[in-house]
C-alpha positions as a LaTeX table, in Angstrom:
\begin{tabular}{lrrr}
\hline
Residue & $x$ (\AA) & $y$ (\AA) & $z$ (\AA) \\
\hline
Pro1 & $-38.00$ & $-102.40$ & $-4.46$ \\
Ile2 & $-38.61$ & $-103.68$ & $-1.00$ \\
Ser3 & $-41.71$ & $-105.95$ & $-0.54$ \\
Ala4 & $-43.38$ & $-106.59$ & 2.75 \\
Ile5 & $-43.16$ & $-109.80$ & 4.64 \\
Asn6 & $-46.46$ & $-111.85$ & 4.68 \\
Glu7 & $-48.49$ & $-112.92$ & 7.61 \\
Asp8 & $-46.89$ & $-116.37$ & 7.72 \\
Glu9 & $-43.53$ & $-114.79$ & 8.20 \\
Val10 & $-44.90$ & $-112.66$ & 11.22 \\
Arg11 & $-46.38$ & $-115.69$ & 12.85 \\
Ser12 & $-43.17$ & $-117.63$ & 12.46 \\
Leu13 & $-41.35$ & $-115.22$ & 14.89 \\
Pro14 & $-40.75$ & $-116.78$ & 18.35 \\
Leu15 & $-43.57$ & $-115.64$ & 20.65 \\
Asn16 & $-43.81$ & $-115.08$ & 24.41 \\
Asp17 & $-46.78$ & $-115.98$ & 26.51 \\
Asp18 & $-48.76$ & $-112.86$ & 25.59 \\
Gly19 & $-48.55$ & $-113.65$ & 21.97 \\
His20 & $-45.88$ & $-111.07$ & 21.16 \\
Pro21 & $-42.53$ & $-111.66$ & 19.53 \\
Lys22 & $-39.95$ & $-112.43$ & 22.04 \\
Ser23 & $-37.61$ & $-109.72$ & 23.12 \\
Leu24 & $-33.80$ & $-110.03$ & 22.65 \\
Glu25 & $-33.40$ & $-110.78$ & 26.24 \\
Glu26 & $-35.81$ & $-113.64$ & 26.24 \\
Lys27 & $-34.21$ & $-115.02$ & 23.11 \\
Gln28 & $-30.71$ & $-114.75$ & 24.63 \\
Lys29 & $-31.87$ & $-116.92$ & 27.55 \\
Asn30 & $-33.19$ & $-119.59$ & 25.44 \\
Thr31 & $-30.42$ & $-119.42$ & 22.79 \\
Pro32 & $-27.21$ & $-121.66$ & 23.14 \\
Asp33 & $-25.34$ & $-119.16$ & 21.14 \\
Ser34 & $-24.69$ & $-115.97$ & 23.14 \\
Asn35 & $-24.33$ & $-113.95$ & 19.89 \\
Val36 & $-27.82$ & $-112.42$ & 20.10 \\
Tyr37 & $-27.00$ & $-110.06$ & 17.10 \\
Phe38 & $-27.78$ & $-113.05$ & 14.79 \\
Gln39 & $-31.20$ & $-113.57$ & 16.49 \\
Leu40 & $-32.64$ & $-110.10$ & 15.60 \\
Asp41 & $-36.16$ & $-110.14$ & 14.02 \\
Ala42 & $-38.46$ & $-107.60$ & 12.27 \\
Tyr43 & $-40.42$ & $-106.77$ & 15.40 \\
Gly44 & $-37.39$ & $-106.14$ & 17.61 \\
Val45 & $-35.75$ & $-103.87$ & 14.83 \\
Leu46 & $-39.00$ & $-102.01$ & 14.55 \\
Lys47 & $-39.40$ & $-101.61$ & 18.34 \\
Gln48 & $-35.67$ & $-100.32$ & 18.47 \\
Phe49 & $-36.44$ & $-97.81$ & 15.84 \\
Ser50 & $-39.49$ & $-96.46$ & 17.69 \\
Lys51 & $-37.72$ & $-96.47$ & 21.05 \\
Val52 & $-34.90$ & $-94.21$ & 19.97 \\
Asn53 & $-37.21$ & $-91.92$ & 17.98 \\
Tyr54 & $-35.33$ & $-92.78$ & 14.91 \\
Ile55 & $-37.24$ & $-90.64$ & 12.27 \\
Glu56 & $-36.76$ & $-87.39$ & 14.21 \\
Arg57 & $-32.96$ & $-88.13$ & 14.82 \\
Tyr58 & $-32.54$ & $-89.03$ & 11.27 \\
Ile59 & $-34.18$ & $-85.91$ & 9.91 \\
Asn60 & $-32.37$ & $-83.61$ & 12.28 \\
Ala61 & $-29.16$ & $-85.11$ & 11.16 \\
Asn62 & $-29.87$ & $-84.44$ & 7.41 \\
Phe63 & $-31.65$ & $-81.02$ & 7.57 \\
Leu64 & $-30.76$ & $-77.55$ & 9.11 \\
Asn65 & $-34.39$ & $-77.06$ & 10.07 \\
Gly66 & $-35.37$ & $-80.84$ & 10.56 \\
His67 & $-38.19$ & $-80.02$ & 13.05 \\
Cys68 & $-40.01$ & $-77.97$ & 10.08 \\
His69 & $-40.28$ & $-81.18$ & 8.01 \\
Leu70 & $-40.96$ & $-83.77$ & 10.61 \\
Asp71 & $-44.72$ & $-83.87$ & 10.26 \\
Asn72 & $-44.52$ & $-84.30$ & 6.50 \\
Val73 & $-41.98$ & $-86.99$ & 6.86 \\
Arg74 & $-44.09$ & $-88.92$ & 9.40 \\
Lys75 & $-47.13$ & $-88.61$ & 7.09 \\
Arg76 & $-45.21$ & $-90.43$ & 4.28 \\
Tyr77 & $-43.00$ & $-92.83$ & 6.18 \\
Glu78 & $-44.75$ & $-93.72$ & 9.48 \\
Thr79 & $-48.51$ & $-92.92$ & 9.49 \\
Pro80 & $-49.43$ & $-95.35$ & 6.69 \\
Gly81 & $-48.14$ & $-98.18$ & 8.77 \\
Lys82 & $-49.29$ & $-97.02$ & 12.20 \\
Asn83 & $-51.34$ & $-100.33$ & 12.73 \\
Asn84 & $-49.42$ & $-102.75$ & 10.72 \\
Ile85 & $-45.89$ & $-103.93$ & 11.65 \\
Thr86 & $-45.08$ & $-105.03$ & 8.23 \\
Ile87 & $-45.79$ & $-101.76$ & 6.53 \\
Arg88 & $-44.03$ & $-99.81$ & 9.33 \\
Ser89 & $-40.86$ & $-101.75$ & 8.83 \\
Arg90 & $-40.91$ & $-101.39$ & 5.10 \\
Leu91 & $-41.49$ & $-97.61$ & 5.47 \\
Tyr92 & $-38.59$ & $-97.33$ & 7.98 \\
Ile93 & $-36.29$ & $-99.05$ & 5.31 \\
Asp94 & $-37.71$ & $-96.70$ & 2.51 \\
Leu95 & $-36.95$ & $-93.66$ & 4.58 \\
Val96 & $-33.19$ & $-94.65$ & 5.00 \\
Ser97 & $-32.94$ & $-95.79$ & 1.52 \\
Asp98 & $-34.66$ & $-92.77$ & 0.02 \\
Leu99 & $-32.75$ & $-90.13$ & 2.00 \\
Met100 & $-29.31$ & $-91.92$ & 2.08 \\
Phe101 & $-29.08$ & $-93.22$ & $-1.50$ \\
Asn102 & $-32.12$ & $-92.88$ & $-3.84$ \\
Tyr103 & $-32.72$ & $-89.15$ & $-3.66$ \\
His104 & $-29.08$ & $-88.16$ & $-4.46$ \\
Met105 & $-28.77$ & $-90.79$ & $-7.04$ \\
Val106 & $-31.79$ & $-89.35$ & $-8.89$ \\
Gln107 & $-30.47$ & $-85.98$ & $-8.33$ \\
Leu108 & $-27.24$ & $-86.85$ & $-10.21$ \\
Leu109 & $-29.21$ & $-88.55$ & $-12.83$ \\
Asn110 & $-31.31$ & $-85.36$ & $-13.52$ \\
Ile111 & $-28.22$ & $-83.18$ & $-13.55$ \\
Arg112 & $-26.47$ & $-85.44$ & $-16.23$ \\
Ala113 & $-29.68$ & $-85.71$ & $-18.14$ \\
Lys114 & $-30.06$ & $-81.77$ & $-18.41$ \\
Thr115 & $-26.40$ & $-81.56$ & $-19.64$ \\
Pro116 & $-26.41$ & $-84.09$ & $-22.54$ \\
Asn117 & $-23.16$ & $-85.32$ & $-23.94$ \\
Val118 & $-23.34$ & $-86.91$ & $-27.35$ \\
Asn119 & $-20.27$ & $-89.09$ & $-26.52$ \\
Ser120 & $-21.88$ & $-90.69$ & $-23.45$ \\
Ser121 & $-25.13$ & $-91.97$ & $-22.12$ \\
Thr122 & $-26.29$ & $-92.67$ & $-18.57$ \\
Tyr123 & $-27.97$ & $-95.92$ & $-17.49$ \\
Ala124 & $-29.77$ & $-96.26$ & $-14.22$ \\
Tyr125 & $-30.70$ & $-99.69$ & $-12.60$ \\
Ile126 & $-32.73$ & $-100.89$ & $-9.64$ \\
Tyr127 & $-31.42$ & $-103.97$ & $-7.90$ \\
Ser128 & $-34.21$ & $-106.02$ & $-6.33$ \\
His129 & $-32.89$ & $-109.56$ & $-5.62$ \\
Lys130 & $-32.29$ & $-110.61$ & $-2.12$ \\
Pro131 & $-29.32$ & $-113.16$ & $-1.94$ \\
Thr132 & $-29.65$ & $-116.62$ & $-0.49$ \\
Phe133 & $-26.22$ & $-116.92$ & 0.88 \\
Lys134 & $-25.62$ & $-118.25$ & 4.37 \\
Ala135 & $-22.30$ & $-116.51$ & 5.07 \\
Lys136 & $-22.55$ & $-114.82$ & 8.57 \\
Ser137 & $-21.73$ & $-111.25$ & 9.23 \\
Leu138 & $-23.29$ & $-108.93$ & 11.50 \\
Phe139 & $-24.38$ & $-106.43$ & 8.73 \\
Arg140 & $-25.77$ & $-109.13$ & 6.45 \\
Asp141 & $-27.58$ & $-111.23$ & 9.05 \\
His142 & $-29.10$ & $-108.06$ & 10.39 \\
Leu143 & $-30.59$ & $-107.21$ & 7.15 \\
Lys144 & $-31.87$ & $-110.78$ & 6.83 \\
Thr145 & $-34.18$ & $-110.26$ & 9.81 \\
Leu146 & $-35.99$ & $-107.18$ & 8.01 \\
Pro147 & $-38.75$ & $-107.58$ & 5.42 \\
Thr148 & $-37.14$ & $-108.80$ & 2.12 \\
Val149 & $-34.35$ & $-106.31$ & 2.34 \\
Val150 & $-31.80$ & $-105.81$ & $-0.42$ \\
Gly151 & $-28.75$ & $-104.31$ & 1.16 \\
His152 & $-26.31$ & $-101.80$ & $-0.37$ \\
Phe153 & $-23.85$ & $-103.40$ & $-2.61$ \\
Ala154 & $-25.85$ & $-106.73$ & $-2.81$ \\
Glu155 & $-25.44$ & $-106.83$ & $-6.54$ \\
Leu156 & $-21.65$ & $-106.86$ & $-6.55$ \\
Asp157 & $-21.44$ & $-110.66$ & $-5.72$ \\
Tyr158 & $-23.37$ & $-111.15$ & $-8.99$ \\
Val159 & $-21.44$ & $-108.42$ & $-11.00$ \\
Phe160 & $-18.22$ & $-110.24$ & $-10.13$ \\
Gly161 & $-19.62$ & $-113.83$ & $-10.59$ \\
Val162 & $-19.46$ & $-115.22$ & $-6.99$ \\
Pro163 & $-22.37$ & $-117.56$ & $-7.70$ \\
Leu164 & $-20.33$ & $-119.08$ & $-10.61$ \\
Ala165 & $-17.15$ & $-119.65$ & $-8.44$ \\
Lys166 & $-18.76$ & $-122.58$ & $-6.64$ \\
Asp167 & $-17.67$ & $-124.88$ & $-9.47$ \\
Tyr168 & $-14.00$ & $-123.77$ & $-9.11$ \\
Pro169 & $-12.44$ & $-125.67$ & $-6.04$ \\
Lys170 & $-9.23$ & $-123.65$ & $-6.08$ \\
Ile171 & $-11.27$ & $-120.33$ & $-5.31$ \\
His172 & $-12.87$ & $-121.93$ & $-2.41$ \\
Asn173 & $-9.94$ & $-123.72$ & $-0.56$ \\
Asn174 & $-10.30$ & $-121.66$ & 2.43 \\
Val175 & $-13.95$ & $-120.99$ & 2.15 \\
Asn176 & $-16.90$ & $-123.06$ & 3.23 \\
Lys177 & $-18.98$ & $-123.79$ & 0.22 \\
Asn178 & $-22.16$ & $-124.29$ & 2.17 \\
Trp179 & $-22.26$ & $-120.60$ & 2.99 \\
Tyr180 & $-22.58$ & $-119.83$ & $-0.73$ \\
Asn181 & $-25.61$ & $-121.93$ & $-1.67$ \\
Tyr182 & $-26.53$ & $-120.10$ & $-4.82$ \\
Ser183 & $-29.27$ & $-121.73$ & $-6.96$ \\
Val184 & $-29.03$ & $-122.46$ & $-10.73$ \\
Glu185 & $-31.24$ & $-119.47$ & $-11.49$ \\
Glu186 & $-28.96$ & $-117.17$ & $-9.44$ \\
Gln187 & $-25.93$ & $-118.48$ & $-11.44$ \\
Glu188 & $-27.75$ & $-117.45$ & $-14.70$ \\
Phe189 & $-28.73$ & $-114.13$ & $-13.23$ \\
Ser190 & $-25.10$ & $-113.51$ & $-12.40$ \\
Arg191 & $-24.21$ & $-114.28$ & $-16.03$ \\
Gln192 & $-26.89$ & $-111.87$ & $-17.33$ \\
Ile193 & $-25.49$ & $-108.99$ & $-15.16$ \\
Ile194 & $-22.07$ & $-109.63$ & $-16.27$ \\
Arg195 & $-23.05$ & $-109.30$ & $-19.93$ \\
Tyr196 & $-24.67$ & $-105.96$ & $-19.24$ \\
Trp197 & $-21.60$ & $-104.68$ & $-17.41$ \\
Thr198 & $-19.22$ & $-106.14$ & $-20.00$ \\
Asn199 & $-21.16$ & $-104.58$ & $-22.95$ \\
Phe200 & $-21.34$ & $-101.19$ & $-21.32$ \\
Ile201 & $-17.51$ & $-101.33$ & $-20.49$ \\
Lys202 & $-16.57$ & $-102.37$ & $-24.06$ \\
Thr203 & $-19.02$ & $-100.21$ & $-26.09$ \\
Gly204 & $-20.71$ & $-97.71$ & $-23.81$ \\
Asp205 & $-24.06$ & $-99.36$ & $-24.25$ \\
Pro206 & $-25.09$ & $-102.29$ & $-22.13$ \\
Asn207 & $-27.11$ & $-103.72$ & $-24.95$ \\
Asp208 & $-24.37$ & $-103.80$ & $-27.48$ \\
Gly209 & $-22.31$ & $-106.95$ & $-27.83$ \\
Leu210 & $-23.12$ & $-110.11$ & $-25.70$ \\
Pro211 & $-26.82$ & $-111.06$ & $-25.87$ \\
Val212 & $-29.11$ & $-109.61$ & $-23.01$ \\
Pro213 & $-32.56$ & $-110.59$ & $-21.96$ \\
Val214 & $-34.10$ & $-107.06$ & $-21.93$ \\
Gln215 & $-33.30$ & $-103.77$ & $-23.62$ \\
Trp216 & $-31.84$ & $-101.29$ & $-21.13$ \\
Asn217 & $-32.81$ & $-97.71$ & $-22.09$ \\
Ala218 & $-30.87$ & $-94.90$ & $-21.30$ \\
Tyr219 & $-31.83$ & $-92.22$ & $-18.82$ \\
Thr220 & $-32.64$ & $-88.74$ & $-20.33$ \\
Asn221 & $-34.48$ & $-85.67$ & $-19.43$ \\
Val222 & $-37.49$ & $-86.98$ & $-21.22$ \\
Asn223 & $-37.29$ & $-90.65$ & $-20.73$ \\
Arg224 & $-36.51$ & $-91.30$ & $-17.08$ \\
Ala225 & $-35.85$ & $-95.04$ & $-17.61$ \\
Tyr226 & $-34.44$ & $-97.74$ & $-15.28$ \\
Ile227 & $-33.86$ & $-101.48$ & $-15.52$ \\
Asp228 & $-35.09$ & $-103.55$ & $-12.54$ \\
Leu229 & $-32.66$ & $-106.37$ & $-12.06$ \\
Lys230 & $-34.53$ & $-109.07$ & $-10.33$ \\
Leu231 & $-34.21$ & $-112.94$ & $-10.40$ \\
Asn232 & $-36.10$ & $-114.36$ & $-13.31$ \\
Asp233 & $-37.98$ & $-111.13$ & $-13.93$ \\
Ile234 & $-35.69$ & $-108.32$ & $-15.39$ \\
Gln235 & $-37.85$ & $-105.55$ & $-16.73$ \\
Arg236 & $-37.91$ & $-101.94$ & $-17.61$ \\
Arg237 & $-39.24$ & $-99.18$ & $-15.25$ \\
Gln238 & $-40.23$ & $-95.61$ & $-16.09$ \\
Asn239 & $-40.24$ & $-92.73$ & $-13.73$ \\
Tyr240 & $-39.72$ & $-95.04$ & $-10.90$ \\
Phe241 & $-38.55$ & $-92.53$ & $-8.26$ \\
Asp242 & $-40.39$ & $-89.41$ & $-9.40$ \\
Ser243 & $-42.69$ & $-89.17$ & $-6.44$ \\
Met244 & $-39.89$ & $-89.79$ & $-3.83$ \\
Tyr245 & $-37.60$ & $-87.35$ & $-5.60$ \\
Asp246 & $-40.16$ & $-84.61$ & $-5.74$ \\
Phe247 & $-41.11$ & $-85.01$ & $-2.03$ \\
Trp248 & $-37.40$ & $-84.73$ & $-0.86$ \\
Phe249 & $-36.57$ & $-81.96$ & $-3.38$ \\
Glu250 & $-39.32$ & $-79.69$ & $-2.02$ \\
Leu251 & $-38.18$ & $-80.34$ & 1.48 \\
Tyr252 & $-34.63$ & $-79.33$ & 0.69 \\
Lys253 & $-35.80$ & $-76.26$ & $-0.99$ \\
Gln254 & $-37.85$ & $-75.17$ & 2.01 \\
Asp255 & $-35.03$ & $-76.05$ & 4.29 \\
Lys256 & $-32.90$ & $-73.35$ & 2.64 \\
Ile257 & $-35.48$ & $-70.77$ & 3.54 \\
Gly258 & $-35.81$ & $-71.77$ & 7.11 \\
Cys259 & $-38.76$ & $-72.37$ & 9.49 \\
Ser260 & $-39.32$ & $-68.61$ & 10.34 \\
Met261 & $-39.35$ & $-67.62$ & 6.69 \\
Met262 & $-41.56$ & $-70.60$ & 5.73 \\
Lys263 & $-44.05$ & $-69.58$ & 8.42 \\
Thr264 & $-43.85$ & $-65.96$ & 7.38 \\
Lys265 & $-44.36$ & $-66.84$ & 3.68 \\
Lys266 & $-47.40$ & $-68.99$ & 4.58 \\
Lys267 & $-48.67$ & $-66.20$ & 6.68 \\
Asn268 & $-48.26$ & $-63.70$ & 3.97 \\
Ile269 & $-50.15$ & $-65.98$ & 1.56 \\
Phe270 & $-52.92$ & $-66.29$ & 4.06 \\
Ile271 & $-53.18$ & $-62.56$ & 4.64 \\
Ile272 & $-53.18$ & $-61.92$ & 0.78 \\
Leu273 & $-55.89$ & $-64.42$ & 0.11 \\
Ala274 & $-57.98$ & $-62.94$ & 3.04 \\
Leu275 & $-57.63$ & $-59.57$ & 1.61 \\
Ile276 & $-58.69$ & $-60.74$ & $-1.89$ \\
Leu277 & $-61.68$ & $-62.33$ & $-0.33$ \\
Leu278 & $-62.55$ & $-59.23$ & 1.67 \\
Ile279 & $-62.41$ & $-57.04$ & $-1.49$ \\
Ile280 & $-64.66$ & $-59.48$ & $-3.40$ \\
Thr281 & $-67.15$ & $-59.55$ & $-0.55$ \\
Phe282 & $-67.17$ & $-55.80$ & $-0.45$ \\
Met283 & $-67.79$ & $-55.31$ & $-4.16$ \\
Leu284 & $-70.56$ & $-57.86$ & $-4.11$ \\
Gly285 & $-72.13$ & $-56.05$ & $-1.17$ \\
Phe286 & $-71.81$ & $-52.78$ & $-2.87$ \\
Leu287 & $-73.42$ & $-53.98$ & $-6.03$ \\
Ile288 & $-76.40$ & $-55.62$ & $-4.18$ \\
Ile289 & $-77.05$ & $-52.42$ & $-2.19$ \\
Arg290 & $-76.80$ & $-50.21$ & $-5.46$ \\
Arg291 & $-79.23$ & $-52.48$ & $-7.27$ \\
His292 & $-81.56$ & $-52.25$ & $-4.26$ \\
Ile293 & $-81.55$ & $-48.39$ & $-4.26$ \\
Gln294 & $-82.08$ & $-48.28$ & $-7.89$ \\
Arg295 & $-85.17$ & $-50.42$ & $-7.69$ \\
Lys296 & $-86.63$ & $-48.51$ & $-4.78$ \\
Ser297 & $-86.07$ & $-45.28$ & $-6.79$ \\
Ile298 & $-88.03$ & $-46.49$ & $-9.72$ \\
Tyr299 & $-90.77$ & $-47.72$ & $-7.62$ \\
Arg300 & $-91.02$ & $-44.24$ & $-5.88$ \\
Arg301 & $-91.30$ & $-42.43$ & $-9.20$ \\
Ser302 & $-93.92$ & $-44.63$ & $-10.53$ \\
Ile303 & $-96.07$ & $-43.78$ & $-7.42$ \\
Asn304 & $-95.51$ & $-40.06$ & $-7.44$ \\
Ser305 & $-96.28$ & $-39.85$ & $-11.38$ \\
Pro306 & $-99.75$ & $-41.36$ & $-12.02$ \\
Ser307 & $-100.38$ & $-42.38$ & $-15.74$ \\
Thr308 & $-102.74$ & $-40.19$ & $-17.95$ \\
Ile309 & $-104.35$ & $-41.56$ & $-21.06$ \\
Pro310 & $-104.87$ & $-38.81$ & $-23.69$ \\
Ile311 & $-107.09$ & $-39.13$ & $-26.56$ \\
Ser312 & $-104.91$ & $-39.14$ & $-29.74$ \\
Ser313 & $-107.47$ & $-39.55$ & $-32.45$ \\
His314 & $-111.06$ & $-39.75$ & $-33.44$ \\
Asn315 & $-112.25$ & $-41.49$ & $-36.57$ \\
Asn316 & $-115.49$ & $-43.15$ & $-37.56$ \\
Gly317 & $-116.60$ & $-43.70$ & $-33.99$ \\
Val318 & $-113.27$ & $-45.44$ & $-33.06$ \\
Leu319 & $-111.12$ & $-43.99$ & $-30.34$ \\
Thr320 & $-107.51$ & $-44.90$ & $-30.26$ \\
Leu321 & $-106.00$ & $-44.44$ & $-26.65$ \\
Asn322 & $-102.22$ & $-44.24$ & $-25.92$ \\
Asp323 & $-100.90$ & $-45.43$ & $-22.65$ \\
Asp324 & $-97.69$ & $-43.59$ & $-21.35$ \\
His325 & $-96.37$ & $-46.87$ & $-19.92$ \\
Thr326 & $-96.96$ & $-49.03$ & $-23.02$ \\
Thr327 & $-95.09$ & $-49.48$ & $-26.29$ \\
Gln328 & $-98.24$ & $-50.71$ & $-28.18$ \\
Pro329 & $-101.42$ & $-48.63$ & $-28.49$ \\
Leu330 & $-104.41$ & $-49.63$ & $-26.41$ \\
Val331 & $-107.58$ & $-49.99$ & $-28.77$ \\
Thr332 & $-111.13$ & $-49.76$ & $-27.76$ \\
Ser333 & $-114.42$ & $-48.93$ & $-29.64$ \\
Phe334 & $-117.95$ & $-48.01$ & $-29.18$ \\
His335 & $-120.91$ & $-47.35$ & $-31.56$ \\
Val336 & $-122.36$ & $-43.83$ & $-32.03$ \\
Lys337 & $-126.00$ & $-43.50$ & $-32.54$ \\
Thr338 & $-126.94$ & $-41.42$ & $-35.78$ \\
\hline
\end{tabular}
């Protein structure tokens, strides 16, 4: 995964008089080397992204109805970094990485996981180590200016043991060794990766054979497992890309419907909900009115029909009176003179 540059890295960028990082033109004037492509910085790259309206162009290039999804994409990949150059730079890189590589990789993993083969297993990895080489190239030096970027194919040097080749002079007869200043830790990291790949090639299981530092679990429909290959910190990851995959999967599904259909569908849902609410309101109103009428009718009957209290019995000077509107007898008594 890509981590953000810290404040010290931002402050280390060459600044002009107003405190902002110098433009490419300013840096070109003050740089003996006219090759300004090697003088790019995170601020300049971010400014260029914004200038060319990169997100809109990138989404339109990948979707039939890109304008339908632009707001959702901006909310995920631009808005969170609105006031922070570090976060914005990382989000731009995430956008390209997710849409160009990660989404389609996870889609393939899920397809394979849903059609299991007893004779084979699938293993997925995340490569997180930014190399320290000094070899110059337009592509690699451009990446170095961005926040801790790990470029595509960056792991191949370690898979094929390039860090280990520094001790073999014959390999480097025509190469400047200073460009390949790999550390001792990076050499061991290369050996670890080679063991994983070698075991998998020989047995179909990266854990079976040469000793490896961390168990690499297979990717299945239930256990969406990855191994994160990072210098001095190889570890297992679970469901690493789920949120990203669900986001783009939903956008691609909506894209097949089209903008007009999406709007019609949302409009129909709104109409249905409004009708349901209207029916519920009508029924509640009807019940309230009905109950009011019933209470009013009972009240009128009680006024028009006054109660009578007939004498029901006479015994030993005690009268028992019945009230038509009570369930218990009303009892009173009086003494009769004899």
